[in-house]
Tab-separated table of C-alpha atoms and ligand atoms in Angstrom:
chain	number	residue	atom	x	y	z
A	1	MET	CA	-0.104	-0.034	-0.011
A	2	THR	CA	1.255	3.363	-0.799
A	3	ARG	CA	1.865	5.470	2.297
A	4	LEU	CA	2.537	9.409	2.408
A	5	ARG	CA	5.745	9.558	4.436
A	6	ILE	CA	5.687	12.782	6.376
A	7	ALA	CA	8.720	14.045	8.154
A	8	ILE	CA	8.381	15.984	11.392
A	9	GLN	CA	10.758	17.394	13.973
A	10	LYS	CA	11.819	14.817	16.454
A	11	SER	CA	11.818	17.255	19.369
A	12	GLY	CA	11.928	21.052	19.364
A	13	ARG	CA	9.942	23.957	18.659
A	14	LEU	CA	8.039	22.459	15.927
A	15	HIS	CA	7.392	18.802	17.347
A	16	GLU	CA	4.120	19.561	19.379
A	17	GLN	CA	2.404	21.997	16.752
A	18	SER	CA	3.249	19.630	13.836
A	19	LEU	CA	1.759	16.547	15.462
A	20	GLN	CA	-1.261	18.531	16.660
A	21	LEU	CA	-1.983	19.973	13.185
A	22	LEU	CA	-1.824	16.430	11.794
A	23	LYS	CA	-4.203	15.166	14.603
A	24	GLU	CA	-6.720	17.976	14.056
A	25	SER	CA	-6.539	16.805	10.154
A	26	GLY	CA	-7.753	13.542	11.272
A	27	LEU	CA	-4.462	11.385	11.301
A	28	HIS	CA	-4.239	9.216	14.364
A	29	PHE	CA	-1.101	7.858	15.402
A	30	ASN	CA	-0.259	4.932	17.865
A	31	ASN	CA	3.180	5.426	18.888
A	32	GLY	CA	4.962	8.582	20.172
A	33	LYS	CA	8.306	10.070	19.025
A	34	ASP	CA	10.393	7.418	21.053
A	35	GLN	CA	10.132	5.538	17.814
A	36	LEU	CA	12.027	6.871	14.705
A	37	LYS	CA	8.700	6.467	12.913
A	38	THR	CA	4.980	5.464	13.185
A	39	GLN	CA	2.187	4.801	11.028
A	40	ALA	CA	-1.274	6.529	11.063
A	41	VAL	CA	-3.993	4.159	11.790
A	42	ASN	CA	-6.843	5.705	9.588
A	43	PHE	CA	-4.855	7.357	6.744
A	44	PRO	CA	-2.328	5.899	4.433
A	45	ALA	CA	0.615	7.893	6.092
A	46	GLU	CA	3.776	7.313	8.123
A	47	LEU	CA	5.282	9.872	10.373
A	48	LEU	CA	9.278	10.084	10.393
A	49	PHE	CA	10.759	11.960	13.482
A	50	LEU	CA	13.908	13.868	12.568
A	51	ARG	CA	16.086	16.555	13.070
A	52	ASP	CA	14.660	19.606	11.262
A	53	ASP	CA	17.886	20.435	9.431
A	54	ASP	CA	17.949	16.967	7.955
A	55	ILE	CA	14.196	16.957	6.532
A	56	PRO	CA	15.102	18.935	3.083
A	57	GLN	CA	17.660	16.369	2.336
A	58	TYR	CA	15.384	13.331	3.208
A	59	ILE	CA	12.621	15.071	0.982
A	60	GLU	CA	15.177	15.303	-1.966
A	61	ASP	CA	16.291	11.924	-1.537
A	62	CYS	CA	12.563	10.796	-1.613
A	63	VAL	CA	13.178	9.066	1.713
A	64	ALA	CA	10.215	11.347	2.867
A	65	ASP	CA	7.474	12.685	0.629
A	66	ALA	CA	6.730	15.744	2.413
A	67	GLY	CA	7.746	17.353	6.026
A	68	ILE	CA	6.752	20.145	8.529
A	69	LEU	CA	9.683	22.544	9.135
A	70	GLY	CA	10.741	26.183	9.111
A	71	GLU	CA	10.720	28.134	6.056
A	72	ASN	CA	13.927	29.338	7.085
A	73	VAL	CA	15.531	25.868	7.005
A	74	VAL	CA	13.956	25.023	3.559
A	75	LEU	CA	15.258	28.406	2.310
A	76	GLU	CA	18.980	27.653	3.931
A	77	LYS	CA	19.297	23.957	2.572
A	78	GLN	CA	18.560	24.604	-1.234
A	79	LYS	CA	17.491	21.182	-1.803
A	80	ARG	CA	14.706	19.999	-4.202
A	81	ASN	CA	11.695	21.013	-1.814
A	82	GLU	CA	8.643	22.871	-2.769
A	83	ILE	CA	6.717	24.845	-0.056
A	84	VAL	CA	3.245	23.688	-0.578
A	85	LEU	CA	1.441	25.408	2.376
A	86	ARG	CA	2.368	28.015	5.093
A	87	LEU	CA	1.286	26.760	8.458
A	88	GLY	CA	1.006	30.029	10.360
A	89	PHE	CA	3.085	28.861	13.508
A	90	ALA	CA	6.665	29.063	14.586
A	91	LYS	CA	6.734	32.585	13.093
A	92	CYS	CA	10.054	34.145	13.429
A	93	ARG	CA	12.790	36.025	11.486
A	94	LEU	CA	16.246	35.424	10.640
A	95	SER	CA	18.203	38.634	11.315
A	96	ILE	CA	21.656	40.312	11.467
A	97	ALA	CA	22.688	41.785	15.015
A	98	VAL	CA	25.596	43.757	16.078
A	99	PRO	CA	26.946	44.506	19.516
A	100	LYS	CA	24.742	47.102	20.956
A	101	SER	CA	27.694	49.917	21.389
A	102	GLU	CA	28.191	49.802	17.566
A	103	LYS	CA	27.091	52.891	15.665
A	104	TYR	CA	25.251	50.873	13.121
A	105	THR	CA	23.584	53.188	10.327
A	106	ASP	CA	23.232	51.280	7.382
A	107	LYS	CA	24.254	47.860	5.661
A	108	LYS	CA	27.582	49.344	4.713
A	109	TRP	CA	28.715	48.722	8.238
A	110	LEU	CA	28.887	45.072	7.505
A	111	GLN	CA	31.477	45.441	4.557
A	112	GLY	CA	34.766	43.446	5.599
A	113	LYS	CA	33.308	42.163	8.644
A	114	ASN	CA	32.921	38.577	10.136
A	115	ILE	CA	29.402	37.135	10.511
A	116	ALA	CA	28.800	34.120	12.674
A	117	THR	CA	25.774	32.235	11.675
A	118	SER	CA	24.253	28.781	10.968
A	119	TYR	CA	22.601	29.965	7.818
A	120	PRO	CA	25.481	30.668	5.599
A	121	ASN	CA	23.428	30.277	2.190
A	122	LEU	CA	20.835	32.776	3.332
A	123	VAL	CA	23.567	35.313	4.586
A	124	LYS	CA	25.628	34.891	1.330
A	125	THR	CA	22.559	35.727	-0.590
A	126	PHE	CA	21.551	38.860	1.471
A	127	LEU	CA	25.365	39.931	1.044
A	128	LYS	CA	25.469	39.496	-2.491
A	129	ARG	CA	21.821	41.190	-3.109
A	130	ASN	CA	23.177	44.199	-1.248
A	131	ASN	CA	26.825	44.309	-2.714
A	132	ILE	CA	28.460	43.650	0.398
A	133	GLU	CA	31.576	41.435	0.861
A	134	ALA	CA	31.822	40.125	4.561
A	135	GLY	CA	33.181	36.878	5.798
A	136	ILE	CA	30.837	34.245	7.012
A	137	HIS	CA	31.913	31.958	9.847
A	138	GLU	CA	29.541	28.952	10.138
A	139	ILE	CA	28.797	27.581	13.350
A	140	SER	CA	26.216	25.169	14.449
A	141	GLY	CA	24.714	26.610	17.671
A	142	SER	CA	25.189	29.373	20.555
A	143	VAL	CA	25.711	32.017	17.605
A	144	GLU	CA	24.753	34.989	19.805
A	145	ILE	CA	27.783	34.528	21.959
A	146	ALA	CA	30.194	34.870	18.892
A	147	PRO	CA	30.789	38.487	19.093
A	148	GLY	CA	31.292	38.383	22.796
A	149	ILE	CA	34.245	35.965	22.573
A	150	GLY	CA	35.764	37.739	19.572
A	151	LEU	CA	34.842	35.034	17.001
A	152	ALA	CA	32.905	37.531	14.840
A	153	ASP	CA	31.875	41.167	14.608
A	154	ALA	CA	28.007	40.512	13.987
A	155	ILE	CA	25.688	37.500	13.948
A	156	CYS	CA	22.956	36.128	11.833
A	157	ASP	CA	20.370	34.231	13.629
A	158	ILE	CA	16.775	33.455	14.479
A	159	VAL	CA	14.776	36.086	16.334
A	160	SER	CA	11.310	36.068	17.622
A	161	SER	CA	11.066	38.514	20.749
A	162	GLY	CA	14.714	39.838	20.632
A	163	SER	CA	15.305	39.010	24.434
A	164	THR	CA	18.193	36.614	23.777
A	165	LEU	CA	20.016	39.158	21.772
A	166	LEU	CA	19.508	41.689	24.495
A	167	SER	CA	20.960	39.526	27.061
A	168	ASN	CA	23.870	38.852	24.909
A	169	GLY	CA	24.560	42.674	24.470
A	170	LEU	CA	23.371	42.711	20.725
A	171	LYS	CA	20.910	44.743	18.695
A	172	GLU	CA	19.017	43.622	15.648
A	173	VAL	CA	19.874	45.613	12.651
A	174	GLU	CA	18.579	43.978	9.524
A	175	ILE	CA	16.114	41.325	8.844
A	176	VAL	CA	17.257	38.927	6.418
A	177	VAL	CA	14.205	36.767	5.842
A	178	GLN	CA	10.721	36.106	7.616
A	179	SER	CA	9.838	32.598	8.620
A	180	GLU	CA	7.097	30.417	9.559
A	181	ALA	CA	6.370	26.649	9.488
A	182	VAL	CA	5.655	25.337	6.350
A	183	LEU	CA	4.618	21.942	4.548
A	184	ALA	CA	7.509	21.181	2.134
A	185	ALA	CA	7.168	18.080	-0.375
A	186	GLY	CA	9.200	16.614	-2.947
A	187	ALA	CA	9.380	18.068	-6.329
A	188	SER	CA	8.556	15.095	-8.220
A	189	LEU	CA	6.037	12.922	-6.375
A	190	GLU	CA	4.620	9.771	-7.970
A	191	THR	CA	0.912	10.342	-8.894
A	192	GLU	CA	-0.449	8.089	-5.974
A	193	LYS	CA	1.726	10.027	-3.269
A	194	LYS	CA	0.413	13.373	-5.012
A	195	VAL	CA	-3.424	12.318	-4.576
A	196	LEU	CA	-2.454	11.560	-0.836
A	197	LEU	CA	-0.828	14.883	-0.250
A	198	GLN	CA	-3.845	16.524	-1.791
A	199	GLU	CA	-6.162	14.963	0.461
A	200	LEU	CA	-3.879	16.126	3.320
A	201	LEU	CA	-3.768	19.707	2.102
A	202	PHE	CA	-7.477	19.599	1.668
A	203	ARG	CA	-7.814	18.610	5.227
A	204	ILE	CA	-5.159	21.210	6.528
A	205	ASN	CA	-6.951	23.979	4.735
A	206	ALA	CA	-10.275	22.769	6.444
A	207	VAL	CA	-8.756	23.043	9.714
A	208	GLN	CA	-6.986	26.389	9.268
A	209	ALA	CA	-10.063	27.890	7.915
A	210	ALA	CA	-12.012	26.736	10.877
A	211	GLN	CA	-9.158	28.275	13.243
A	212	ASN	CA	-9.805	31.634	11.368
A	213	ASN	CA	-13.432	31.857	11.583
A	214	LYS	CA	-16.489	31.555	14.391
A	215	TYR	CA	-19.813	30.582	14.264
A	216	ILE	CA	-21.858	33.363	15.305
A	217	LEU	CA	-25.545	33.292	16.660
A	218	MET	CA	-27.705	36.513	17.661
A	219	ASN	CA	-31.199	37.809	18.339
A	220	CYS	CA	-32.028	40.696	15.960
A	221	PRO	CA	-35.039	42.897	15.235
A	222	ASN	CA	-36.419	41.941	11.789
A	223	GLU	CA	-35.604	45.210	10.216
A	224	ALA	CA	-31.846	44.878	10.918
A	225	ILE	CA	-31.462	41.517	9.091
A	226	GLU	CA	-30.337	43.259	5.899
A	227	LYS	CA	-27.790	45.450	7.439
A	228	ILE	CA	-26.432	42.374	9.679
A	229	THR	CA	-26.164	40.412	6.285
A	230	SER	CA	-24.058	42.930	4.632
A	231	VAL	CA	-21.642	42.811	7.690
A	232	ILE	CA	-21.472	39.016	8.311
A	233	PRO	CA	-22.475	37.326	4.884
A	234	GLY	CA	-21.192	34.050	6.107
A	235	MET	CA	-20.194	31.326	3.697
A	236	LYS	CA	-23.230	31.783	1.465
A	237	SER	CA	-25.790	33.676	3.516
A	238	PRO	CA	-26.811	33.733	7.082
A	239	THR	CA	-29.692	31.426	8.248
A	240	VAL	CA	-32.782	33.308	9.789
A	241	MET	CA	-35.292	31.833	12.144
A	242	PRO	CA	-38.270	33.492	13.449
A	243	LEU	CA	-38.235	33.940	17.357
A	244	THR	CA	-41.730	33.415	19.216
A	245	LYS	CA	-41.321	37.085	20.136
A	246	PRO	CA	-43.259	38.963	17.233
A	247	GLY	CA	-40.830	41.080	15.201
A	248	TRP	CA	-37.293	39.290	16.165
A	249	SER	CA	-35.352	36.427	14.313
A	250	SER	CA	-32.191	34.279	15.439
A	251	LEU	CA	-29.620	34.941	12.750
A	252	HIS	CA	-26.782	32.564	12.531
A	253	SER	CA	-23.474	33.111	10.433
A	254	VAL	CA	-19.608	32.707	10.312
A	255	VAL	CA	-17.518	35.720	10.945
A	256	ASN	CA	-13.741	35.901	10.377
A	257	GLU	CA	-11.374	36.348	13.455
A	258	SER	CA	-9.205	39.120	12.116
A	259	ASP	CA	-12.096	41.873	12.191
A	260	PHE	CA	-14.223	40.026	14.801
A	261	TRP	CA	-14.425	43.004	17.267
A	262	LYS	CA	-15.095	45.571	14.722
A	263	LYS	CA	-17.966	43.708	13.372
A	264	ILE	CA	-19.477	42.779	16.892
A	265	ASN	CA	-19.611	46.452	17.730
A	266	LEU	CA	-21.516	47.121	14.297
A	267	LEU	CA	-23.882	44.320	15.094
A	268	LYS	CA	-24.718	45.842	18.459
A	269	ALA	CA	-25.191	49.162	16.851
A	270	PHE	CA	-27.680	47.469	14.326
A	271	GLY	CA	-29.605	46.040	17.515
A	272	ALA	CA	-28.425	42.713	17.661
A	273	GLU	CA	-28.590	41.059	21.183
A	274	GLY	CA	-27.490	37.954	22.888
A	275	ILE	CA	-24.545	37.359	20.579
A	276	LEU	CA	-23.202	33.884	20.988
A	277	VAL	CA	-19.645	32.866	19.204
A	278	ILE	CA	-18.760	29.249	18.878
A	279	PRO	CA	-15.413	27.677	17.663
A	280	ILE	CA	-15.794	25.657	14.510
A	281	GLU	CA	-14.050	22.347	14.132
A	282	LYS	CA	-13.637	22.091	10.430
A	283	MET	CA	-14.600	24.266	7.456
A	284	ILE	CA	-15.154	23.255	4.015
A	285	ALA	CA	-16.375	25.949	1.434
B	301	ATP	P1	16.678	20.164	15.902
B	301	ATP	O1	17.140	19.362	17.154
B	301	ATP	O2	15.455	19.333	15.237
B	301	ATP	O3	17.843	20.520	15.001
B	301	ATP	P2	16.906	22.922	16.615
B	301	ATP	O4	17.485	23.282	17.609
B	301	ATP	O5	17.704	23.269	15.137
B	301	ATP	O6	16.053	21.449	16.358
B	301	ATP	P3	14.415	24.695	17.128
B	301	ATP	O7	14.881	25.426	18.223
B	301	ATP	O8	13.348	23.509	17.673
B	301	ATP	O9	15.574	23.926	16.185
B	301	ATP	O10	13.726	25.435	16.056
B	301	ATP	C1	12.956	24.650	14.917
B	301	ATP	C2	12.305	25.969	14.174
B	301	ATP	O11	11.470	26.774	14.856
B	301	ATP	C3	13.595	26.985	13.646
B	301	ATP	O12	14.091	26.528	12.368
B	301	ATP	C4	12.534	28.157	13.250
B	301	ATP	O13	11.712	27.956	11.979
B	301	ATP	C5	11.356	28.149	14.260
B	301	ATP	N1	12.012	28.890	15.435
B	301	ATP	C6	13.377	28.894	16.174
B	301	ATP	N2	13.260	29.762	17.052
B	301	ATP	C7	12.183	30.390	17.207
B	301	ATP	C8	11.530	30.974	17.920
B	301	ATP	N3	12.244	31.970	18.974
B	301	ATP	N4	10.331	31.699	17.849
B	301	ATP	C9	9.501	31.123	16.799
B	301	ATP	N5	10.009	30.095	15.969
B	301	ATP	C10	11.233	29.882	16.032
B	302	ZN	ZN1	18.024	22.183	13.753
């Protein structure tokens, strides 16, 4: 039987959310990450637990068909991987940081300097794009201590809040690339695997859509129905049911998370009452 082999991080920042996303997409697994691999019990898929840095090579070598990993790693490794979906978690950026005491005004400061990083390819591309020549000192971890111990003038590393930089006496000066977790896949999957990947994508899309939307119910005066419909049209149009109280209806629709509070205020202004907001588990248009 053909199974889609999906690589996820064995342990680390991406592990939990990768597993959770697959579970929410209806893939159930028996064994935990103590194994090297495990099979889904209700979908033709197999999970491989790997170091995130190794996933692009496994995908290129067709040992894995797809993987969940940081975009930063996909871009750095430059293997035959295609990003098929952005997943919206593990958002971070790869940035250049210099000692706080430096008077950094623009990228020219980097000319002739030494930059320590675990992302030599991305740094090389960044320097080339900006016509800067600088040395790259590749190290695999604890990059942020490099300037303090005299190993480099600057660093290029993953930043999310910036607190690690601050505690090492550094300041962020340039963003090299923005990143989030992505689903990557092999560039030339066989047809049967492509079909399985499409099925997985369909399910992940349904989960993501559900996470971005809420089911909303409210009571409203009948004369407000039209105005409310224009604000929350829902997936096709709202459901309207009469209340036993004359002149009033119950209206059900779907509302997007992003402008939720703005819309709630409008609904209230239109006379809506008793507004209930309920999470959606899956959403299929
Ligand atoms: P491994 O043992 O698998 O090699 P690692 O130490 O290289 O793990 P993690 O620190 O777990 O990797 O980070 C995995 C990914 O999570 C990174 O490649 C990046 O995409 C993302 N990431 C890293 N740091 C942060 C952060 N501070 N905030 C958000 N996302 C981050
Ligand atoms: Zn890693």
